[in-house]
Coordinates of C-alpha atoms and ligand atoms in Angstrom, one line a residue:
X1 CA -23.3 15.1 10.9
X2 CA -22.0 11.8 12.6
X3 CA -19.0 12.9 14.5
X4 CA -16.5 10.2 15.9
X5 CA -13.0 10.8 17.4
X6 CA -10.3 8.4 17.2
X7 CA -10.2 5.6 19.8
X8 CA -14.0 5.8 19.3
X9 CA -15.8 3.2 18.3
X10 CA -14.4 -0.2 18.8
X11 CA -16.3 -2.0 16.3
X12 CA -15.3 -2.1 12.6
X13 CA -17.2 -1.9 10.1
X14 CA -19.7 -4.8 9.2
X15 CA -17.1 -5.5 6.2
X16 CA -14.3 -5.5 7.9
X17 CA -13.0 -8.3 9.4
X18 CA -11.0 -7.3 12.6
X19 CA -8.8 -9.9 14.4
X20 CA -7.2 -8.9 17.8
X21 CA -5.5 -11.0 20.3
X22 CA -2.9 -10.1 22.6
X23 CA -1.4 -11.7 25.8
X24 CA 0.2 -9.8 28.1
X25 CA 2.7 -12.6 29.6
X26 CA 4.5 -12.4 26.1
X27 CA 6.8 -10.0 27.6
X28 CA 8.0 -13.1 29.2
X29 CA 9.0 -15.2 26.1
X30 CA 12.4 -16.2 26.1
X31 CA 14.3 -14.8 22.8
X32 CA 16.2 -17.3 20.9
X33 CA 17.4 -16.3 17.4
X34 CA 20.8 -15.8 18.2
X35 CA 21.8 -14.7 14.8
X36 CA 19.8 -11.6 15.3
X37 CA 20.9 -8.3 17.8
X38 CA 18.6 -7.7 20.7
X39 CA 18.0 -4.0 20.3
X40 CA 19.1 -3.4 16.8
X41 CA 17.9 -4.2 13.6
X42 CA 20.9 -5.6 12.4
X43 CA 21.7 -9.3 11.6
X44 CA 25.0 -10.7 12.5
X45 CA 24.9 -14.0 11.2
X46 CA 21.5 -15.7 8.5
X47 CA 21.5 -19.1 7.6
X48 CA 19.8 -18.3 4.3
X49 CA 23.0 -19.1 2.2
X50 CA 22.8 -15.7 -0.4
X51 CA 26.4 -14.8 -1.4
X52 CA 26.0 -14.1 -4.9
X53 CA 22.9 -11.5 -3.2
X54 CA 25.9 -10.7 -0.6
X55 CA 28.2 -9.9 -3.6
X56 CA 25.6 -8.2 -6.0
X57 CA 24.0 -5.5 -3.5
X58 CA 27.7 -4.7 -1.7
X59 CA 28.2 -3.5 -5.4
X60 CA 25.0 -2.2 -5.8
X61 CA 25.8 0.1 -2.8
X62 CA 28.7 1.7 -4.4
X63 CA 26.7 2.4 -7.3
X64 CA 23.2 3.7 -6.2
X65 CA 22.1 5.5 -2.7
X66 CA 22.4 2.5 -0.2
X67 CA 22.1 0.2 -2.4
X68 CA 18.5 0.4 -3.8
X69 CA 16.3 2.6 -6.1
X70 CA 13.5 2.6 -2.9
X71 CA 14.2 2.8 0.4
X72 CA 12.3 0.6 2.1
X73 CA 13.4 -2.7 -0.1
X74 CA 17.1 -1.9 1.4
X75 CA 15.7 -3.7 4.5
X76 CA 17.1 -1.1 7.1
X77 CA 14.4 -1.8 9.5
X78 CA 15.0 -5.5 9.6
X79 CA 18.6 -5.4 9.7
X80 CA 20.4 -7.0 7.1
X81 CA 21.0 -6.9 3.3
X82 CA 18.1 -7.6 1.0
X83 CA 18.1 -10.7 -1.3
X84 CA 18.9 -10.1 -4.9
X85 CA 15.9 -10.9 -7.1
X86 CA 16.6 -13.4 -10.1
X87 CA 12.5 -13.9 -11.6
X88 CA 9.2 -14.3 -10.4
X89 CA 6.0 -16.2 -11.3
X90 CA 2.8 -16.7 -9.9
X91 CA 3.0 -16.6 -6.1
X92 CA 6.5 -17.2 -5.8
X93 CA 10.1 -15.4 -6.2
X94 CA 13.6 -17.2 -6.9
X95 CA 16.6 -15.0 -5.6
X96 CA 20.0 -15.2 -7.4
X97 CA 21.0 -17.9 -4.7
X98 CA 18.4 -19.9 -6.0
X99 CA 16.3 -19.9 -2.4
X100 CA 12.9 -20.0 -3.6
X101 CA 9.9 -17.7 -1.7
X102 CA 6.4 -17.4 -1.4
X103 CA 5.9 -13.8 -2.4
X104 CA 3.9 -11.5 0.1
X105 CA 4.9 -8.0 -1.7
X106 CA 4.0 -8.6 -4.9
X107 CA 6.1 -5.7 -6.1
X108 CA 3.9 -3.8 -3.6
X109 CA 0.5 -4.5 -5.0
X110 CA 0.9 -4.6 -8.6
X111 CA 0.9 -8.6 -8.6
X112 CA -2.5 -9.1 -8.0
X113 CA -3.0 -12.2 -10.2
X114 CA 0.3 -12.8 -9.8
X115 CA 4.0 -12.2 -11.1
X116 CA 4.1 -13.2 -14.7
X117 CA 0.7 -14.1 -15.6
X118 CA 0.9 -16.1 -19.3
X119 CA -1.7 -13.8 -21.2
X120 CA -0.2 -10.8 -19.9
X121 CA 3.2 -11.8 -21.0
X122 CA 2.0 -12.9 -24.3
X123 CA 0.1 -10.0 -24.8
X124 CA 3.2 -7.8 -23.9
X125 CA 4.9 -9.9 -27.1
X126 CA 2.1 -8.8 -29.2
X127 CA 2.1 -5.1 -28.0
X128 CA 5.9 -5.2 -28.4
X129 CA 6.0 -6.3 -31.8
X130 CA 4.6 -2.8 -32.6
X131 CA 6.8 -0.7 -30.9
X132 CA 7.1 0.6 -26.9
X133 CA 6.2 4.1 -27.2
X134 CA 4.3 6.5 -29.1
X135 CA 4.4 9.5 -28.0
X136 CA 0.9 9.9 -29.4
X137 CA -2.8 8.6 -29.1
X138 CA -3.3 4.7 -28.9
X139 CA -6.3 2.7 -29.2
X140 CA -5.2 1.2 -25.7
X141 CA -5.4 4.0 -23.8
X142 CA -9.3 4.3 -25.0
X143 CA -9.9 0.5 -23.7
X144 CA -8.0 1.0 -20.6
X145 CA -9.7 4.6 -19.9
X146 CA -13.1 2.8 -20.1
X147 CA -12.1 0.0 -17.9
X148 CA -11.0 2.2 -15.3
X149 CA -14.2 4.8 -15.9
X150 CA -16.8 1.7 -16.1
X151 CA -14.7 0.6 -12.9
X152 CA -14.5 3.1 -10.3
X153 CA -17.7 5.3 -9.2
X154 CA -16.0 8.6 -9.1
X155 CA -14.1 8.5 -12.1
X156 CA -15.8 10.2 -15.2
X157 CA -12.7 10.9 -16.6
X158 CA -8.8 10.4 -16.7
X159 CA -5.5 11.2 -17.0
X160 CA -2.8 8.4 -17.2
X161 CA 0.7 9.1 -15.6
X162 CA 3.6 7.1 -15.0
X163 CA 3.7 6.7 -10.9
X164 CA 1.5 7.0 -7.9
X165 CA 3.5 10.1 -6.9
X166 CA 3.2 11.7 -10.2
X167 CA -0.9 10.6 -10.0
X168 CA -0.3 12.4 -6.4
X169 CA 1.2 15.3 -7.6
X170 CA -1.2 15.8 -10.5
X171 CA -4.3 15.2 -8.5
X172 CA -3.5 17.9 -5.6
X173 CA -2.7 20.3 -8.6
X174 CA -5.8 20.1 -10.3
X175 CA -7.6 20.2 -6.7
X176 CA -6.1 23.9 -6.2
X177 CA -6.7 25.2 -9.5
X178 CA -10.1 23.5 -9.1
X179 CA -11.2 25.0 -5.8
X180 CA -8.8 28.1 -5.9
X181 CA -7.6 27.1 -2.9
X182 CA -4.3 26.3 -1.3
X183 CA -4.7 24.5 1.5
X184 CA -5.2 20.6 1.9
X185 CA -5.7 18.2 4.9
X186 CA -3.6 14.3 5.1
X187 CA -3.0 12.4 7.3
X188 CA -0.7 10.9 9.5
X189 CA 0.9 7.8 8.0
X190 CA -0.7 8.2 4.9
X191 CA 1.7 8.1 1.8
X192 CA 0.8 10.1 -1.4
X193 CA 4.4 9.7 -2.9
X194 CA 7.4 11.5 -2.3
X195 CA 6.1 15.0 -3.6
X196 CA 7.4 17.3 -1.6
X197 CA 4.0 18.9 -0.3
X198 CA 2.9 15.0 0.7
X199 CA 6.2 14.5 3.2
X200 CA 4.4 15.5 5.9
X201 CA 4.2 12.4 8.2
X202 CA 3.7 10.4 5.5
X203 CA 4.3 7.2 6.5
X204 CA 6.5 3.9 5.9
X205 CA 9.6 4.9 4.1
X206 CA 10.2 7.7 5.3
X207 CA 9.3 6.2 9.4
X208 CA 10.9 2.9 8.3
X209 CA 14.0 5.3 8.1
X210 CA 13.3 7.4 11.6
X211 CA 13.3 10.5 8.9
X212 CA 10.3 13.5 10.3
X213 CA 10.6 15.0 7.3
X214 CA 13.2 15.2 4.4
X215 CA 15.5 17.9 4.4
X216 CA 15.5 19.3 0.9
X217 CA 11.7 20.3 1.0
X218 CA 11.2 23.5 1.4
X219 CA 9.3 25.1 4.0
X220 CA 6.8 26.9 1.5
X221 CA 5.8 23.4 0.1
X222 CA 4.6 22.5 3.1
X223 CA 3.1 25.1 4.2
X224 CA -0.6 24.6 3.3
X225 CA -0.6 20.5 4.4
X226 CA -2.6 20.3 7.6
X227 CA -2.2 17.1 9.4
X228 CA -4.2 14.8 11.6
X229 CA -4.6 11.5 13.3
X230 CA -6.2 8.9 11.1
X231 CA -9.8 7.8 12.3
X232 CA -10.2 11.6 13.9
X233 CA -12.9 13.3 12.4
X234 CA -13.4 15.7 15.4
X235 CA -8.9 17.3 15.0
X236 CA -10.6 17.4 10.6
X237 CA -13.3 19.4 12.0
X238 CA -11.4 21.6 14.4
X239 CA -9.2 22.3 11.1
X240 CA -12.0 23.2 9.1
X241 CA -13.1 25.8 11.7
X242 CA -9.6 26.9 11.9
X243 CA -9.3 27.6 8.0
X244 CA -12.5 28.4 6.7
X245 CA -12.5 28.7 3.1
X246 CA -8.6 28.1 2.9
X247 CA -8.7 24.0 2.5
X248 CA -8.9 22.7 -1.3
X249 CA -9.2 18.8 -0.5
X250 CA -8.8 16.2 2.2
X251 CA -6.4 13.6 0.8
X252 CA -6.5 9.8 2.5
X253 CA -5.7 6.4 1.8
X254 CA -8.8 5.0 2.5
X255 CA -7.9 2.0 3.7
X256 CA -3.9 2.5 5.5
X257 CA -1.5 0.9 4.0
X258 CA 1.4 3.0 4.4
X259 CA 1.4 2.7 8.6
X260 CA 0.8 -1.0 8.5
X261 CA -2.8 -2.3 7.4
X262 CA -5.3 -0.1 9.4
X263 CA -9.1 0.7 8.0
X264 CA -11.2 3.2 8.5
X265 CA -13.6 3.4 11.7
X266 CA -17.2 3.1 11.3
X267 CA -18.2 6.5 9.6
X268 CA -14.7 8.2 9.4
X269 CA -15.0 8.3 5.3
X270 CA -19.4 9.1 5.5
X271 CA -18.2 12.7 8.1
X272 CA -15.5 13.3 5.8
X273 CA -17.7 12.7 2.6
X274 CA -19.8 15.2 4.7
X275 CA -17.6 18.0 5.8
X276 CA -15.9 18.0 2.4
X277 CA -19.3 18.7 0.9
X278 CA -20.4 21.2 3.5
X279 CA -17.4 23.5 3.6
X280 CA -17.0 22.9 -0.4
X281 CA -14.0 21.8 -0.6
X282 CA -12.8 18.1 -2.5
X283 CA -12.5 14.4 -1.5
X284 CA -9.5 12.6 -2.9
X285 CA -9.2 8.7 -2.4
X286 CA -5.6 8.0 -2.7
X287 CA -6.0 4.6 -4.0
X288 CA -3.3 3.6 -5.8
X289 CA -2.8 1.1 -3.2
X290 CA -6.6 -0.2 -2.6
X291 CA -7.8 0.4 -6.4
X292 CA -9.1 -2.6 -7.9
X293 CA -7.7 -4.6 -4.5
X294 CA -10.8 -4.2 -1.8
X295 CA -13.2 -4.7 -5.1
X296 CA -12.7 -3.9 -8.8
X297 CA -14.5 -0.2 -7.8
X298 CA -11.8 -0.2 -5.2
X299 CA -12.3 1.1 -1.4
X300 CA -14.9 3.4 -2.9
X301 CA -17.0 0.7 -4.4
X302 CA -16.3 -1.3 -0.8
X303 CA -17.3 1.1 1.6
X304 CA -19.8 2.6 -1.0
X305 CA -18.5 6.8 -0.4
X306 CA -17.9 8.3 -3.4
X307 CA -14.8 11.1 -3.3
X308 CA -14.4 13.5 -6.1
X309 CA -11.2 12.6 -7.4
X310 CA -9.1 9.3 -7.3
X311 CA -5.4 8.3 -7.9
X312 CA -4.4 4.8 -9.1
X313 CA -1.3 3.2 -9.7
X314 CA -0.2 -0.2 -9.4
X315 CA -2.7 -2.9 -10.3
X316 CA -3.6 -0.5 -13.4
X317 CA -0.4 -1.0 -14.6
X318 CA 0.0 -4.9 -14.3
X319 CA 3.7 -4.6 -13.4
X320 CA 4.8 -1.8 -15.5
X321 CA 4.7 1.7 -14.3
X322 CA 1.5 3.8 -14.6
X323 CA -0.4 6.2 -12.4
X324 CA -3.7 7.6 -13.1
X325 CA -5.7 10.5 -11.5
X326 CA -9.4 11.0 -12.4
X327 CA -12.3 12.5 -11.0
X328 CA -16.0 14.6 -12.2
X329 CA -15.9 15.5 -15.8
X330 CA -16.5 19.2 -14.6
X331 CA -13.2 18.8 -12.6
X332 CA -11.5 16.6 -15.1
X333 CA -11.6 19.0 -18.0
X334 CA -9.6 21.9 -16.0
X335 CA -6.7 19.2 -17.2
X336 CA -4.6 20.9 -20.1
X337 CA -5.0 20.6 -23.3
X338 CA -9.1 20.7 -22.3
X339 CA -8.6 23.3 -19.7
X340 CA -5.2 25.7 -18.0
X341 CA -4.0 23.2 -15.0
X342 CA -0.9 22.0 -16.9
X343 CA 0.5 18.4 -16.7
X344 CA 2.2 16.0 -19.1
X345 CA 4.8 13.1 -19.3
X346 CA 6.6 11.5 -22.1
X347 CA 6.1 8.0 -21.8
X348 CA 2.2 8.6 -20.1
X349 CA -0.3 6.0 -21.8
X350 CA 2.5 4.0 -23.5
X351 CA 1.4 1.3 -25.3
X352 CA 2.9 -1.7 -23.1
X353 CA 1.7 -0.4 -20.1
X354 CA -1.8 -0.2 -21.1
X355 CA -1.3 -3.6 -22.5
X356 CA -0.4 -4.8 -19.2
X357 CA -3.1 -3.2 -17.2
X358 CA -6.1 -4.1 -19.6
X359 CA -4.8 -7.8 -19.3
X360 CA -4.6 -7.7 -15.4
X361 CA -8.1 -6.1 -14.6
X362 CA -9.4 -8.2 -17.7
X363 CA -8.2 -11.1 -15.3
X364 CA -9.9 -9.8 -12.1
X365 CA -13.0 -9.1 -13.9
X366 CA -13.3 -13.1 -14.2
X367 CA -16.1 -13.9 -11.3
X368 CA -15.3 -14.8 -8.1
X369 CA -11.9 -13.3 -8.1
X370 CA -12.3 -11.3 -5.0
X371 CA -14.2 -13.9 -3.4
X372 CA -11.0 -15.8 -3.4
X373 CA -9.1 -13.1 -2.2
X374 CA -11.1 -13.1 0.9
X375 CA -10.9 -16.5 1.3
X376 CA -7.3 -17.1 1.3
X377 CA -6.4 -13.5 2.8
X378 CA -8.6 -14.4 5.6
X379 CA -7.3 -18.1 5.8
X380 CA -3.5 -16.2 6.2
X381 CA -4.7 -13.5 8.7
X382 CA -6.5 -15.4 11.2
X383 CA -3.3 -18.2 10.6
X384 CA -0.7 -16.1 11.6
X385 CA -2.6 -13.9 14.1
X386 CA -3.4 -17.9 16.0
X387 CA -0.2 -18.6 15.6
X388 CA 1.1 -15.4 17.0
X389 CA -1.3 -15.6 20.0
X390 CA -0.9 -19.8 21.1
X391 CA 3.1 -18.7 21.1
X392 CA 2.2 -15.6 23.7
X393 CA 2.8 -12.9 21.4
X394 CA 0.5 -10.0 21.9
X395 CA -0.5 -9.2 18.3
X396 CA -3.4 -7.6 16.5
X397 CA -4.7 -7.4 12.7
X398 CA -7.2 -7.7 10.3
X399 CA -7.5 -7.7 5.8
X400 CA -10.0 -6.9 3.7
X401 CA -9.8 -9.0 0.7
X402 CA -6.9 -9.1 -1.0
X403 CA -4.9 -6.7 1.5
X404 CA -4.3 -7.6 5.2
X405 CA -1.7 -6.7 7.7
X406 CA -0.6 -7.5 11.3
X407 CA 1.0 -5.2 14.2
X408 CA 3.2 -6.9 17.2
X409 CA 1.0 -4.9 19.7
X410 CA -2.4 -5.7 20.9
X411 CA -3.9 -3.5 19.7
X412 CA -6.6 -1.8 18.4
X413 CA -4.4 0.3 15.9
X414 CA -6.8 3.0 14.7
X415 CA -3.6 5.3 13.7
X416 CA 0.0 5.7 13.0
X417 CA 0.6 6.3 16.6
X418 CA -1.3 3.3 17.7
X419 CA 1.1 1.4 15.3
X420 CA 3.9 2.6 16.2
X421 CA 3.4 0.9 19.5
X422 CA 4.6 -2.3 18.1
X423 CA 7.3 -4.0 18.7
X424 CA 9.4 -3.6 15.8
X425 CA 12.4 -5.6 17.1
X426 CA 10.5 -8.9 17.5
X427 CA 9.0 -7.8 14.1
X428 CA 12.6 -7.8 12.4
X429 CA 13.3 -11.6 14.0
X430 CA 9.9 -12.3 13.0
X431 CA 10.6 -11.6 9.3
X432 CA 14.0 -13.4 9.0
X433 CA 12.5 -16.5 10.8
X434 CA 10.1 -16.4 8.3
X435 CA 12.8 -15.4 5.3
X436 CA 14.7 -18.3 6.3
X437 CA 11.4 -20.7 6.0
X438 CA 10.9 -19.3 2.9
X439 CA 8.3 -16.4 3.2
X440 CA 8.6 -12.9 1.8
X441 CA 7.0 -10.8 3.8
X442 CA 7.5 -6.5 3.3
X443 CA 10.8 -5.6 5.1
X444 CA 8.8 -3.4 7.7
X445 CA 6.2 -3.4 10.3
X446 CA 4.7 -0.4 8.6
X447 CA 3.9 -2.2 5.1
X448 CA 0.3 -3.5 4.5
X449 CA 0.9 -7.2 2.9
X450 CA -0.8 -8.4 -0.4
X451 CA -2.0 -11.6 -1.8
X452 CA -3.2 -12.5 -5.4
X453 CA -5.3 -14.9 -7.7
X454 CA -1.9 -17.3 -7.6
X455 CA -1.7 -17.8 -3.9
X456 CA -2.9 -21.2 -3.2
X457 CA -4.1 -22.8 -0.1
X458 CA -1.1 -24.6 -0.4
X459 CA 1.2 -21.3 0.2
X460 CA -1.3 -20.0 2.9
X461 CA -0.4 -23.4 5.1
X462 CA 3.0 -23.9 3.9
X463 CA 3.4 -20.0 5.6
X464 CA 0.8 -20.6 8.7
X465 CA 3.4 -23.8 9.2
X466 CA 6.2 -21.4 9.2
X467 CA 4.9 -18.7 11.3
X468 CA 3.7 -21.5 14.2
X469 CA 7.8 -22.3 13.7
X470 CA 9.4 -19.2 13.3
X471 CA 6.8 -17.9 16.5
X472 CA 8.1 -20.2 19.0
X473 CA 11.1 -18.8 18.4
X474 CA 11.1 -15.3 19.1
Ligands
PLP1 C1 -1.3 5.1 -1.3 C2 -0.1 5.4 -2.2 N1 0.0 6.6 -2.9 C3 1.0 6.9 -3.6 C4 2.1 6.0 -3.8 C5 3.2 6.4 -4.7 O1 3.3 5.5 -5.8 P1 4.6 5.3 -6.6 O2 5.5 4.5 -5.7 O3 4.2 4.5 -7.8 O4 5.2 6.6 -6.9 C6 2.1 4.8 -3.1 C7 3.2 3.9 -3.2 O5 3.3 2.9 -2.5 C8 1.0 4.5 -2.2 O6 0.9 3.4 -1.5

């Protein structure tokens, strides 16, 4: 068995399209956005003119836990208050301020062929016209069942759910009634939804907020999640040993997206494909990040290892909320009503979701959508990573087709540690230099960025031009 630890392995993949710079006089670049604090992440004084978002989210915080319905889009860890969110449509986003952006979230990967596509709207209107929810079998959950099945090697079979967290939940379930096991492996910075066995160092919102863990989860639901580094197949190995015949599944994103953008090492998914197999226990590809992103098969299709079970989310649902888990038919049918392992949800499979979904992979299915993906992810990437580098910053990053991401460190980042060497301050001026030139970028260093069929070349200079600004500023 190939064996690799992390910081092993310098090359990346011969998919993967690493960019590093770094410059170590950029300690040494004068700081100059005044209306920003030094140390903190809080800003004094924007010249983005938002009142009516001032007005609307010091309500909002009265009303709902700091403000927001997520953490992370409250901004804490770039100081400041968000902007308020009037509509959206293709590439770009309109605040209630009227300051127009070019979107870089994309409602945190959903967006893929961008906010508001016509035929998904219209078909919405169709859809609507019969009614929003069923509560009962609908010819669309067939179609978009055998999209995702024809789509994604490992999936023979699968359940629809509302969320990634409840595809999360569902997935590690069926894993231990599967395997009769109780023990599973994840991994540092890797985000599986806010379950409480998954909030184990798990990544973005909950290290965008400087929270280890969250009270309120008990001890016993953690219990049985080992952890370890990211890219480390030899601390995987050492666990195995540790807990023979004790661990159900290994759980990871395949490609990071919750710690920043950071892909797997040479071999890192092949040995865990391998000790999976060996010590008969399951692989589960979180993908509702990656799924139809890195290819329409997902990161599984990309770096051609097939797990045993996969969670989606996101693109699946074209902007409306769905999760999916799926896996081996053999697997799959433990899933009640076929088999005992119980799960169920109200709105699961409604009809405009599935609408919406079966429109947006109908759209990426159009040839040489990820080819573009590539090109202008790769266009943005290497822009702002030049940018970054001619100013004297020392940065690092790299994308894989329509998913990319960049650290303030130089680098390599093979881990959540490794990113968490960045410097997050400059990171926070970073983003409201960019805000200001009308770039929205995720609100944390931690947050993989995403791009879609609606970027144009035109948005990928228009936010090089910006970063070459806002860079020579910092
Ligand atoms: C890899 C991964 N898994 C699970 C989730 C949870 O999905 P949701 O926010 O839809 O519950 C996320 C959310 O970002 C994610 O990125």
């Amino acid at each position: 068995m190939e064996a690799i630890s992390a910081g092993t392995g310098i090359g990346l993949s011969w998919r993967s399209k690493p960019i590093t710079y770094s410059n170590p006089s950029s300690s040494r670049v004068t700081r100059r956005f005044s209306q920003i604090k030094m140390t903190a992440v809080s800003v004094e004084k924007k010249t983005l003119n938002i009142p009516k978002s001032e007005e609307i989210f010091k309500e909002a915080k009265d009303l709902m836990p700091g403000g927001v319905n997520s953490p992370v889009r409250a901004f804490n860890s770039v100081g400041g208050q968000p902007i308020v969110v009037d509509s959206v449509k293709g590439s770009h986003m309109w605040d209630v301020d009227g300051n127009e952006y070019i979107d870089y979230v994309g409602s945190w990967g959903p967006a893929i062929i961008g906010h508001a596509d016509d035929k998904v709207l219209a078909a919405l209107t169709e859809t609507m016209k019969k009614g929003t929810s069923f509560g009962a079998p609908s010819a669309l959950e067939n179609v978009l069942a055998k999209m995702v099945i024809s789509a994604v090697p490992s999936i023979e079979m699968v359940r629809f759910v509302n969320s990634g967290t409840e595809a999360c939940m569902g997935v590690l379930r069926l894993a231990r009634a599967f395997t009769g096991r109780q023990k599973i492996i994840k991994f540092e910075g890797c985000y599986h939804g806010h379950a409480d066995p998954f909030l184990v160092k798990a990544g973005s919102g909950v290290a965008t907020l400087g929270l280890p863990d969250s009270p309120g989860v008990p001890k016993s639901s953690t219990h049985d999640t080992l952890t370890s580094p990211y890219n480390d197949i030899s601390t995987v190995e050492n666990l195995f040993k540790a807990h023979r015949g004790e661990i159900a599944a290994v759980i990871l994103e395949p490609v990071v997206g919750n710690s920043g953008f950071i892909e797997p090492q040479p071999g890192f998914l092949d040995a865990l494909r391998q000790i999976t197999k060996e010590n008969d226990s399951l692989l589960i590809f979180d993908e509702v990040m990656t799924g139809f992103r890195l290819a329409y098969g997902g990161a599984q299709e990309y770096f051609g290892v097939t797990p045993d079970l996969t969670t989606l989310g996101k693109i699946i649902g074209g902007g409306l909320p769905v999760g999916a888990f799926g896996g081996r038919r053999e697997i799959m049918e433990m899933v009640a009503p076929a088999g005992p392992m119980y799960q169920a949800g109200t709105l699961s499979g409604n009809p405009l979701a599935m609408t919406a979904g079966i429109q947006t992979l109908t759209r990426l299915q159009e040839s040489g959508s990820y080819e573009y993906l590539d090109k202008i992810t790769g266009e943005l990437t290497k822009g702002i990573l030049d940018a970054g580098k001619k100013a004297g910053h020392e940065m690092c990053g790299g994308y894989i087709r329509g998913m990319y991401g960049f650290f303030f460190t130089g680098g390599p980042v093979y881990n959540f540690g490794d990113a968490k060497k960045s410097d997050t301050a400059k990171f926070a001026r970073f983003y409201w230099g960019m805000l200001e030139e009308g770039v929205y970028f995720a609100p944390s260093q931690f947050e993989a960025g995403f791009t879609s069929l609606a970027h144009t070349s035109g948005d990928i200079q228009q936010t090089i031009e910006a970063a070459e600004k806002v860079f020579q500023q910092l």
